[in-house]
Coordinates of C-alpha atoms and ligand atoms in Angstrom, one line a residue:
X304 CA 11.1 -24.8 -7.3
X305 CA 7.6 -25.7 -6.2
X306 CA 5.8 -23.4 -4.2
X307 CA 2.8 -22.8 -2.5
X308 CA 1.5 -19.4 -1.5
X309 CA -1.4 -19.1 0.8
X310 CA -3.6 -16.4 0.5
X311 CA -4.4 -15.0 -2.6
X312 CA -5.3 -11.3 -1.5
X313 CA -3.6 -8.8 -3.2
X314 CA 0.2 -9.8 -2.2
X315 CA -0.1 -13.3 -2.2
X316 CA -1.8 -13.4 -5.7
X317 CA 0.8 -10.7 -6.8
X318 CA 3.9 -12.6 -5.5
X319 CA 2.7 -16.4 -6.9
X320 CA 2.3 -15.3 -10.3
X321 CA 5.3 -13.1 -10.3
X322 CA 7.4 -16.2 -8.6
X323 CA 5.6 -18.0 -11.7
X324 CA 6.5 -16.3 -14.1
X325 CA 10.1 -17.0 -13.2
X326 CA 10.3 -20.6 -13.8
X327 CA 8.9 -21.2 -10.1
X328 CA 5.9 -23.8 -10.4
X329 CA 3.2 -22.5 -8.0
X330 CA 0.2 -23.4 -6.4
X331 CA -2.4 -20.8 -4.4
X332 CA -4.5 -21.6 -1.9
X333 CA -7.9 -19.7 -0.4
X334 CA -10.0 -20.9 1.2
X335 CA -12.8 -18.7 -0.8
X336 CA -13.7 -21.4 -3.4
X337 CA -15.2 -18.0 -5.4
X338 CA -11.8 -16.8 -5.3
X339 CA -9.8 -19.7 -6.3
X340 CA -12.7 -20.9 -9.2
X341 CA -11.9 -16.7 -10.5
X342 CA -8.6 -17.3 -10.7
X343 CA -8.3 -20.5 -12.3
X344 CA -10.3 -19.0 -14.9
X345 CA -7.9 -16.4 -15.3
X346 CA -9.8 -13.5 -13.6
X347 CA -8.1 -11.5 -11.0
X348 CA -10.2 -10.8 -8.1
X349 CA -8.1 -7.7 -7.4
X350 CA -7.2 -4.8 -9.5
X351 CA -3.3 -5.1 -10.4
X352 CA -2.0 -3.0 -13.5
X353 CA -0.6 -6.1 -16.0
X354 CA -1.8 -8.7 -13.5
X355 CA -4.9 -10.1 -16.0
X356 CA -2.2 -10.6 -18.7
X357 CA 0.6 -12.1 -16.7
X358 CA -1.9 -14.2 -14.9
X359 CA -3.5 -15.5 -18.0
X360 CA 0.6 -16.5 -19.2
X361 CA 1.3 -18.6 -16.4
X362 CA -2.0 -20.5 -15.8
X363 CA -1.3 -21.3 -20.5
X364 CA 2.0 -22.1 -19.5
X365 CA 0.8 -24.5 -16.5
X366 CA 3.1 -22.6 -14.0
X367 CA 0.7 -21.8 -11.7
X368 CA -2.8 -23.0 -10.5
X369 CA -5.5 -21.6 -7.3
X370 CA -7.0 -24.6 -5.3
X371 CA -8.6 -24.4 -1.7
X372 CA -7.1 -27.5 -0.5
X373 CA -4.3 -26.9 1.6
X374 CA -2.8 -30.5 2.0
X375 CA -2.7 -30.8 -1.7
X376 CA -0.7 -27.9 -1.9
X377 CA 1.5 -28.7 0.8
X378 CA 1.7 -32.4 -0.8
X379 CA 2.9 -30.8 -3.7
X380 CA 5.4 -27.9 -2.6
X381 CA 9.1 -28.0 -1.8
X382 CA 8.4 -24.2 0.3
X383 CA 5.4 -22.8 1.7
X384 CA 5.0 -18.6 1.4
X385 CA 1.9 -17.4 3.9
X386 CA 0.7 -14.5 2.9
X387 CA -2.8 -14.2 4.6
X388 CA -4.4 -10.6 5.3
X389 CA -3.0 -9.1 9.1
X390 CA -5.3 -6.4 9.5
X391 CA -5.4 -4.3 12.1
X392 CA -7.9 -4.2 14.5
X393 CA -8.4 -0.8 17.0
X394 CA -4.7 -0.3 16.9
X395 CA -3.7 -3.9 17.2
X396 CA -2.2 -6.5 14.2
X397 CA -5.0 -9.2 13.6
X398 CA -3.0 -12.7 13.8
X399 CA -6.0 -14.9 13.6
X400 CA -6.0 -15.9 9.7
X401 CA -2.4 -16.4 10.2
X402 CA -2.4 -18.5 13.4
X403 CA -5.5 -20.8 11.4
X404 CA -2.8 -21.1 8.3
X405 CA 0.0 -21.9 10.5
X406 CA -1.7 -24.4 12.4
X407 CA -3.1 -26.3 9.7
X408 CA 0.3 -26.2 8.2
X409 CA 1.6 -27.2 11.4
X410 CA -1.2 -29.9 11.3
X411 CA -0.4 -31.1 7.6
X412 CA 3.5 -31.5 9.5
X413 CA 2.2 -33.8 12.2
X414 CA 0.7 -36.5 9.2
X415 CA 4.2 -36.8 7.3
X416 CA 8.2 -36.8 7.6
X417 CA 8.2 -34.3 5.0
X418 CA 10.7 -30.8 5.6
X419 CA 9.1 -27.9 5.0
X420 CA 9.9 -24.0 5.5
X421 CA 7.8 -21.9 6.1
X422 CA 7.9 -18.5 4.8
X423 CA 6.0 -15.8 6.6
X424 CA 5.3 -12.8 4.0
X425 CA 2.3 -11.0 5.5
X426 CA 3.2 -8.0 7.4
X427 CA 3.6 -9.0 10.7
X428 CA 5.4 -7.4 14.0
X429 CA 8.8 -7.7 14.7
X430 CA 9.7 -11.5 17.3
X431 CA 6.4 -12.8 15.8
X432 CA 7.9 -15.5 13.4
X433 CA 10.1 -16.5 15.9
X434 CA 8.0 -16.7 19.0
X435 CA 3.9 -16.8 17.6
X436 CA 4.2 -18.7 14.7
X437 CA 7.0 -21.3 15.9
X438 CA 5.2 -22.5 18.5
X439 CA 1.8 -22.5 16.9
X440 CA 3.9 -25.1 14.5
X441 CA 5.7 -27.0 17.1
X442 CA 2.5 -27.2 19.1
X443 CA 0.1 -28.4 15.8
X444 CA 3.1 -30.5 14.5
X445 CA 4.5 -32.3 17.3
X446 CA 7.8 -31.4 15.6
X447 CA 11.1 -29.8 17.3
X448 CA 11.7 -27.0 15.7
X449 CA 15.0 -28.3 13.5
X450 CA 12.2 -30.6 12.1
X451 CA 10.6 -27.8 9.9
X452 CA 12.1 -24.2 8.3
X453 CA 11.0 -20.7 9.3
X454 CA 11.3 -17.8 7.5
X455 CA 10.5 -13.8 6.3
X456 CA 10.7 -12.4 3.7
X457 CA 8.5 -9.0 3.4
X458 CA 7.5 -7.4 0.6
X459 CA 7.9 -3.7 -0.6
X460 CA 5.4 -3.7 -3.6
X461 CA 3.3 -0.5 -3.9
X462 CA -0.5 -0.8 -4.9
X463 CA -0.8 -0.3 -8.6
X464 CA 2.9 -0.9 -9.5
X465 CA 3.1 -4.6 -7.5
X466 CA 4.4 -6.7 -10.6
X467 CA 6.9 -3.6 -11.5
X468 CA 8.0 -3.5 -8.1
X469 CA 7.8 -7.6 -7.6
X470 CA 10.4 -8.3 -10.7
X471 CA 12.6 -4.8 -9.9
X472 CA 12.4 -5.0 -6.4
X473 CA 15.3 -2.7 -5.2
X474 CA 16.5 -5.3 -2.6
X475 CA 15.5 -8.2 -1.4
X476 CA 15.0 -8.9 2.4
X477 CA 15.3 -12.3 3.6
X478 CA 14.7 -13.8 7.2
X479 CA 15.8 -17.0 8.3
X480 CA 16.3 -19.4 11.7
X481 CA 17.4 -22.1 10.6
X482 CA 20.0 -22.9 7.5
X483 CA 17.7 -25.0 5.8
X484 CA 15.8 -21.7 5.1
X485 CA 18.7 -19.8 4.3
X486 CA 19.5 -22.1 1.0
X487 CA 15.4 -22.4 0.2
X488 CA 15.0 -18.9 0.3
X489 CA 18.2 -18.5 -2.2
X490 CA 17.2 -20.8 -4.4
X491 CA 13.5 -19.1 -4.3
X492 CA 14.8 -15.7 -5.0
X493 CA 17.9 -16.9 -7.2
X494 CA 16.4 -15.4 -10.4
X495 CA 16.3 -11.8 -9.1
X496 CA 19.5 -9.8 -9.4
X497 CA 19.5 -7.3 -6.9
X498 CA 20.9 -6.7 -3.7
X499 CA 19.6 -9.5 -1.6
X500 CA 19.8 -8.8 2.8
X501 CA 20.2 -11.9 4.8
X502 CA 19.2 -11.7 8.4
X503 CA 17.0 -13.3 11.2
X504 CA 13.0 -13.4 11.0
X505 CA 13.2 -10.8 13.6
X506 CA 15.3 -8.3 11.8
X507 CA 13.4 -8.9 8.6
X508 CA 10.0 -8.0 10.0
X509 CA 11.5 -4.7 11.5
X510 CA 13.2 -3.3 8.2
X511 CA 9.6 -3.9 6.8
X512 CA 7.9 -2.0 9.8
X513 CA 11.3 0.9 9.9
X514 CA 10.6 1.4 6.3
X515 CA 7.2 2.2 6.1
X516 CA 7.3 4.2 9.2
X517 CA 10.3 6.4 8.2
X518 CA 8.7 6.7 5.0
X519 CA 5.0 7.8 7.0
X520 CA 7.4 10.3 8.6
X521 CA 8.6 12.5 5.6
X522 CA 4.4 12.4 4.6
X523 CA 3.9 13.9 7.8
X524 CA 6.8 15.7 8.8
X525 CA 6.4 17.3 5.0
X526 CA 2.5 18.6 5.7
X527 CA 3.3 20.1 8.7
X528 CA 6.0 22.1 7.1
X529 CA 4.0 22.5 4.0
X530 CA 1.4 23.8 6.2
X531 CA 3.3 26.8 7.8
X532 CA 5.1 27.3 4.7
X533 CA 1.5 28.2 2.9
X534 CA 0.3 29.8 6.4
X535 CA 3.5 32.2 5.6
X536 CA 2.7 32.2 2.2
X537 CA 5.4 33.2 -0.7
X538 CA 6.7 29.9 -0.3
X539 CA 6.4 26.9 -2.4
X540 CA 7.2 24.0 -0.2
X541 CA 8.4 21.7 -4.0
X542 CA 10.9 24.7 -3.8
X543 CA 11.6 23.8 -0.3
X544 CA 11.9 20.3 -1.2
X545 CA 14.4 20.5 -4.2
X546 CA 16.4 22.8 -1.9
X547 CA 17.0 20.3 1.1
X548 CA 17.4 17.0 -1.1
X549 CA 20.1 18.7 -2.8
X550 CA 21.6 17.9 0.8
X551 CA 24.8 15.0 -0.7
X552 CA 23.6 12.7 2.5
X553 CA 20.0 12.6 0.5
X554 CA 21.8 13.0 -3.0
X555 CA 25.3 11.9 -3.4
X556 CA 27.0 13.9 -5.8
X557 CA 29.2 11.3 -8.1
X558 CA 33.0 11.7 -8.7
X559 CA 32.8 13.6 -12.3
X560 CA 30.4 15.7 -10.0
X561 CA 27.2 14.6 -11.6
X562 CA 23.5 14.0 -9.3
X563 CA 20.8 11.9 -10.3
X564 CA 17.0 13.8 -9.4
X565 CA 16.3 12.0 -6.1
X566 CA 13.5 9.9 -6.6
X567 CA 12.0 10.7 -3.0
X568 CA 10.6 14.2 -4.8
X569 CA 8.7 12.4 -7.1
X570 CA 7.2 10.7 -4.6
X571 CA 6.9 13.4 -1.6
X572 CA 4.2 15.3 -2.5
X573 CA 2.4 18.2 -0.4
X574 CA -0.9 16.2 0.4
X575 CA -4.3 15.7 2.0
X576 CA -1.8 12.3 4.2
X577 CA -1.2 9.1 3.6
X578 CA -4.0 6.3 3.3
X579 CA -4.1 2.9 2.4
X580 CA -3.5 -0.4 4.0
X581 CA 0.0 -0.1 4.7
X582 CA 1.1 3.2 6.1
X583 CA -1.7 3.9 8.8
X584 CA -2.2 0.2 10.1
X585 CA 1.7 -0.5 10.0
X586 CA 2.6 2.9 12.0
X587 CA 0.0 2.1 14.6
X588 CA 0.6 -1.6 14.9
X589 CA 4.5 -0.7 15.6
X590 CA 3.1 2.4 17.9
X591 CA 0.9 -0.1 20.0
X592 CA 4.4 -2.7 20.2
X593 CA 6.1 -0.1 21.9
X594 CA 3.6 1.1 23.9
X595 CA 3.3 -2.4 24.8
X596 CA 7.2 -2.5 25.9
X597 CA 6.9 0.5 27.6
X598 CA 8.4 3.0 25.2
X599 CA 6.2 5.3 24.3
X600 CA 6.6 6.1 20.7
X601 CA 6.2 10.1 20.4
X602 CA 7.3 10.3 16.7
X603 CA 4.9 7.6 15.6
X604 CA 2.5 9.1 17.1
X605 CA 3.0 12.3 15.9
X606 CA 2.9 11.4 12.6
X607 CA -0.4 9.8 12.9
X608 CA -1.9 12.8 14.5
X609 CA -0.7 14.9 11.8
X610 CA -1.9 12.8 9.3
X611 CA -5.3 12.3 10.9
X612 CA -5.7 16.5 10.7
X613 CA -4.7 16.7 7.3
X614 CA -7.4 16.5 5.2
X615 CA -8.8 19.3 7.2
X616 CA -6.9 21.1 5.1
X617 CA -9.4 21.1 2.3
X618 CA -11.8 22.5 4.3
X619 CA -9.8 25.4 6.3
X620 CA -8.7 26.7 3.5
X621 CA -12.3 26.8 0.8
X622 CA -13.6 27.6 4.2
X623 CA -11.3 30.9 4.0
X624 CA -12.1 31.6 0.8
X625 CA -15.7 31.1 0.5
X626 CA -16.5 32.1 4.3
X627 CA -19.5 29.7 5.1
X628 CA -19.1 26.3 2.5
X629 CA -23.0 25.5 3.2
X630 CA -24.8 24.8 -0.4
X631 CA -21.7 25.3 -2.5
X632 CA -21.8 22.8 -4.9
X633 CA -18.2 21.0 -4.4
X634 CA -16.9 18.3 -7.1
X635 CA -14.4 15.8 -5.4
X636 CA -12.5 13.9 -8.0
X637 CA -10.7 10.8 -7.0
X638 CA -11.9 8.4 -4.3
X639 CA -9.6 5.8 -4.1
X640 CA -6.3 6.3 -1.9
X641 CA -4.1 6.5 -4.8
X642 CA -4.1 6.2 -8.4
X643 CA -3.8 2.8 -10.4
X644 CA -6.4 1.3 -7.7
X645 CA -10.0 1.1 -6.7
X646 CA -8.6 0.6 -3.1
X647 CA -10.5 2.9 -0.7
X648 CA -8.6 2.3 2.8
X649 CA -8.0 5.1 5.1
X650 CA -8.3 7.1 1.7
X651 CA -7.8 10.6 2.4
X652 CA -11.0 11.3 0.9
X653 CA -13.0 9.5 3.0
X654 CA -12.3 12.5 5.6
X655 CA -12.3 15.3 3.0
X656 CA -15.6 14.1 2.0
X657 CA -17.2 13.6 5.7
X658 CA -15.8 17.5 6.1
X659 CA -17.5 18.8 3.3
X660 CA -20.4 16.8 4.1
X661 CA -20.3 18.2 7.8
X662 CA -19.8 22.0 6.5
X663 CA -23.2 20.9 4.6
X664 CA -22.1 21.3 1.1
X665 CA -23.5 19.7 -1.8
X666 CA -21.3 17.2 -2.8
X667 CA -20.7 15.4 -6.1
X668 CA -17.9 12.5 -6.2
X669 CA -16.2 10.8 -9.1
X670 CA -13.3 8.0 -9.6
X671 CA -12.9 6.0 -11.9
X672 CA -12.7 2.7 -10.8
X673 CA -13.0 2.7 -7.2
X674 CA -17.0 4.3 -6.4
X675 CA -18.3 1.0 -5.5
X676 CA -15.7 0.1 -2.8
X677 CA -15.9 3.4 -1.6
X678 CA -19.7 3.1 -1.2
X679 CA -19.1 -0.3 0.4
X680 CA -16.5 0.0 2.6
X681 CA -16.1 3.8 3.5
X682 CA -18.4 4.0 6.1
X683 CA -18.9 7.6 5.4
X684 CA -23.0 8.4 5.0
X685 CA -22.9 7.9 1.1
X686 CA -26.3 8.5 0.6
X687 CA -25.9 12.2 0.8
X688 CA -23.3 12.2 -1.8
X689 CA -24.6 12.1 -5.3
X690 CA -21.8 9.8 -7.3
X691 CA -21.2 10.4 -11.1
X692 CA -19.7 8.3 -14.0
X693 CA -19.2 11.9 -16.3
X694 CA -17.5 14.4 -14.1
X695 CA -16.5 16.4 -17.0
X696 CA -20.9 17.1 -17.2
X697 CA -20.5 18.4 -13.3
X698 CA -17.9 20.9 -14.3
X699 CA -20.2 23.6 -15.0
X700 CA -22.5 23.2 -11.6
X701 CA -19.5 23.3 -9.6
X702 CA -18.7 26.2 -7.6
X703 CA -15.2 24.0 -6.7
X704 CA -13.6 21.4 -7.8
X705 CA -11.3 19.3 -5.8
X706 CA -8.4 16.9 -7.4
X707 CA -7.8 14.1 -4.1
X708 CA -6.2 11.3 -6.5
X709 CA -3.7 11.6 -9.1
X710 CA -5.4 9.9 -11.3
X711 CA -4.2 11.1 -14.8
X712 CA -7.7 11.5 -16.4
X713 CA -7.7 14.8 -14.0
X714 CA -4.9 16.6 -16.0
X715 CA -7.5 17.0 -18.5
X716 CA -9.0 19.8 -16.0
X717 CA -7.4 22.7 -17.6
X718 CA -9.1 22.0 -21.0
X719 CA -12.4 22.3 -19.4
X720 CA -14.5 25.6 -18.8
X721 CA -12.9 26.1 -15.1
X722 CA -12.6 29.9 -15.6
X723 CA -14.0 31.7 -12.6
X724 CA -14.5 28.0 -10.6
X725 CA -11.5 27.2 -7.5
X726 CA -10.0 24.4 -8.1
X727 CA -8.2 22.7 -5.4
X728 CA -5.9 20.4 -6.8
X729 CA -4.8 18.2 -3.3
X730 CA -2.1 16.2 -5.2
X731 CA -0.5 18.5 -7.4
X732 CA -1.1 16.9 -10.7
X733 CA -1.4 20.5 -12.6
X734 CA 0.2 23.6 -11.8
X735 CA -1.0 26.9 -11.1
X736 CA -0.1 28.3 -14.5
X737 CA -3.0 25.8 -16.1
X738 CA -5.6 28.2 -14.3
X739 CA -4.8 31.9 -15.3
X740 CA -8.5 32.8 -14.5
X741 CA -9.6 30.4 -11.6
X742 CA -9.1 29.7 -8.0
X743 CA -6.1 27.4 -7.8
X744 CA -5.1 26.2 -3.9
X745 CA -2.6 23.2 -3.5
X746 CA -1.0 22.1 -0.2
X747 CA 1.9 23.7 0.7
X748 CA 1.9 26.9 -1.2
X749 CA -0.4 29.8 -1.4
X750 CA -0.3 31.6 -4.5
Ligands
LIG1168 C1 3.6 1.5 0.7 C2 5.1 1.6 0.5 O1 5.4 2.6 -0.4 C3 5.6 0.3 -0.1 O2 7.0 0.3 -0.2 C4 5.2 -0.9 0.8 O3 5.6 -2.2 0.3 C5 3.7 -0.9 1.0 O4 3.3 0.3 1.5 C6 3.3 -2.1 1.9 O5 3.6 -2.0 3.1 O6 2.8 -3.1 1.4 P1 1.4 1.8 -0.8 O7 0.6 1.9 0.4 O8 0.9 0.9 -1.9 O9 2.9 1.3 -0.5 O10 1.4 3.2 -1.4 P2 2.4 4.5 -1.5 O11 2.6 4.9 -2.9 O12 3.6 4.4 -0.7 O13 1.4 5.6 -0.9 C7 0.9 5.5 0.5 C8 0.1 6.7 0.8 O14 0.9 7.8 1.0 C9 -0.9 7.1 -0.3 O15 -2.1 7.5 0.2 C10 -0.2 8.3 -0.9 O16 -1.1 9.2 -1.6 C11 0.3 8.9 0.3 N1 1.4 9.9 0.1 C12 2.6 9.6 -0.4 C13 1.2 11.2 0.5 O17 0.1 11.5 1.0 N2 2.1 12.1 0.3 C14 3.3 11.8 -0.2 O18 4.1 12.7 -0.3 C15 3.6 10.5 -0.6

């Protein structure tokens, strides 16, 4: 099919080139003319693990093209997919890039007898295809609303695994009003098999919104158990973990009586909280909705509060150790919110760091790709952190050293001369048994 996908921030870009590299002939549009002239030269202006390479295949194999002229593109697709940035501003989803997209769309509508559907794939609160986005269309277009498609279709991809999670997705949600959409979305999503979930718009932005906050739950309902179970100490809340998922309504047990590892304990983790631009935004944007209907949302709300204490944690407990943290010389390693990214939003270092920064340690910060957004965009006072390329040098001036991404680079920790130093290893990416003669705190467990 021909498509067009506008916006070509990290899911838009991520999703045309995957959609590409499935037969699908594909357009992007952005209005950043820096953008678009990157990408037609093959340069991705996001960091995607196999994005350069698949990018560079499809743009050889003239499946897929950037432009920043949006009637060209529409000209030229059979289905549109917007997926322009939603952020969130003080609590509230952003639709102003979206409404300008859907009214130009709607305006593109007004000049031609052309059907289109449109496909809304930003994150966006449940009713707001169906009420904000229709009406911007029938209102820019002139059209009844039979007269053009609508659509959702989220997406589930994780930051640093997008094209894995893009072509394996583990189900595919698709949102329709009209039956038009239905069959444009089939055909669209015909060479992925997987189970695929047909409903309204409506229902499809609310698994999207359900899943990430039920997922934001476990984070936070974990740390809060984690904490008390380290308070307690003698208890390792993985332990804890393996225990309850062995629970058959987490874990069915098959009929020759066999269980596969849940996969939820590799990714439930004892932590510092969740960051990112999914997690925090999405869980306060669905918080402020219900507020906004009248139903106070206590859970939500609890699980931001617990998230936004957590990387106190760090802190409260070199604070016990040390008694006063002023002047010890404190290595943070890892920056970005996750590893696989130089993303820095709501990373949970950006409050360890303005902790330790407030307890007026010296403070020495490494990652390996993601220094410069984190000095751009943090908004913590980065002057009085002194940033390094070689943490490995910094090893022997630290009097701790503290692991806040997984990155893999870290597990080489052990190897280093750490004897006598604490290392506080936020993420569990070593065990405790790799430092017989240091300091070793984790979340969760007190050993
Ligand atoms: C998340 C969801 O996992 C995706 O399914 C979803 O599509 C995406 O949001 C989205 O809405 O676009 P992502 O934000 O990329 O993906 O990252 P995750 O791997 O889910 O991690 C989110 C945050 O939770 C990270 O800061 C991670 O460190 C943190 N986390 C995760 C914990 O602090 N503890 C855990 O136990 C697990």
């Amino acid at each position: 099919m021909k498509l067009s996908v506008i916006g070509t921030g990290y899911v838009g870009l991520v999703s045309g080139v995957c959609f590409a590299s499935k037969g699908h002939d594909v357009v992007c549009v952005d209005v950043s003319e820096e953008k678009v002239s990157l990408i037609n030269r093959k340069i991705p202006p996001i960091h995607e693990e196999g994005l350069p390479e698949l990018l560079r295949t499809v743009i050889d194999e003239r499946k897929f093209r950037a432009t920043s002229n949006l009637n060209e593109a529409l000209d030229f697709c059979e289905a549109v997919i917007v997926a322009v940035g939603t952020p969130t501003t003080d609590g509230k989803l952003d639709l102003t890039y979206l409404v300008q997209a859907i009214r130009q769309i709607g305006a593109y509508l007004k000049s031609t007898n052309k059907f289109l559907s449109v496909i809304i794939k930003s994150t966006v609160l449940p009713t707001t295809t169906d009420t904000v986005v229709r009406e911007a269309i029938t209102e820019a277009s002139g059209r009844k609303v039979s007269q053009f498609g609508l659509g959702m279709n989220p997406e589930f991809l994780r930051e640093g695994k997008a094209i894995s999670d893009f072509n394996f997705p583990d189900r595919i949600v698709l949102g329709f009003d009209d039956s038009q959409t239905r069959e444009v979305l089939s055909k669209i999503y015909e060479p992925w098999n997987v189970d695929k979930v047909y409903v309204n718009t409506r229902t499809a932005e609310m698994i999207k919104y359900a899943n990430n906050c039920l997922l934001a739950l476990q984070v936070s309902a974990a740390n809060e158990l984690a904490n008390l179970a380290a308070k307690l100490g003698g208890i390792d809340f993985m332990d804890v973990f393996r225990g309850v998922t062995l629970d058959k309504r987490w874990n069915p047990i098959g009929s020759d009586g066999s269980r596969t590892d849940p996969e939820i304990l590799t990714y439930l983790v004892p932590g510092p909280g969740f960051g990112g631009s999914c997690f925090p935004k999405d869980v306060q944007a669905i918080r402020t909705q219900g507020q906004n209907n009248g139903l106070p949302m206590e859970i939500l709300e609890g699980v931001l509060s617990v998230n936004a204490k957590q990387p106190e944690q760090v802190t409260k407990i070199l604070g016990a150790h040390f008694g006063n943290l002023e002047s010890k010389n404190i290595l943070l390693l890892g920056l970005a919110f996750k590893p696989e990214t130089d993303d820095v939003r709501e990373s949970a270092s950006i409050r360890i760091s303005e902790e330790l920064l407030a307890q007026k340690t010296n403070l020495v910060a490494h990652d390996p790709i993601a220094t410069e957004n984190f000095i751009k965009f943090s908004g913590v006072q980065t002057s009085a952190i002194r940033f390094t390329k070689n943490w490995r040098a910094e090893i022997a001036n630290a009097d701790a050293i503290v692991v806040a991404t997984r990155w893999a680079e870290y597990k080489a920790l052990p190897g280093l001369k750490v004897a006598g130093k604490v290392v506080f290893d936020t993420r569990r990416l070593l065990s405790p048994k790799d430092f017989p003669s240091s300091t070793y705190f984790s979340i969760g467990r007190r050993v």
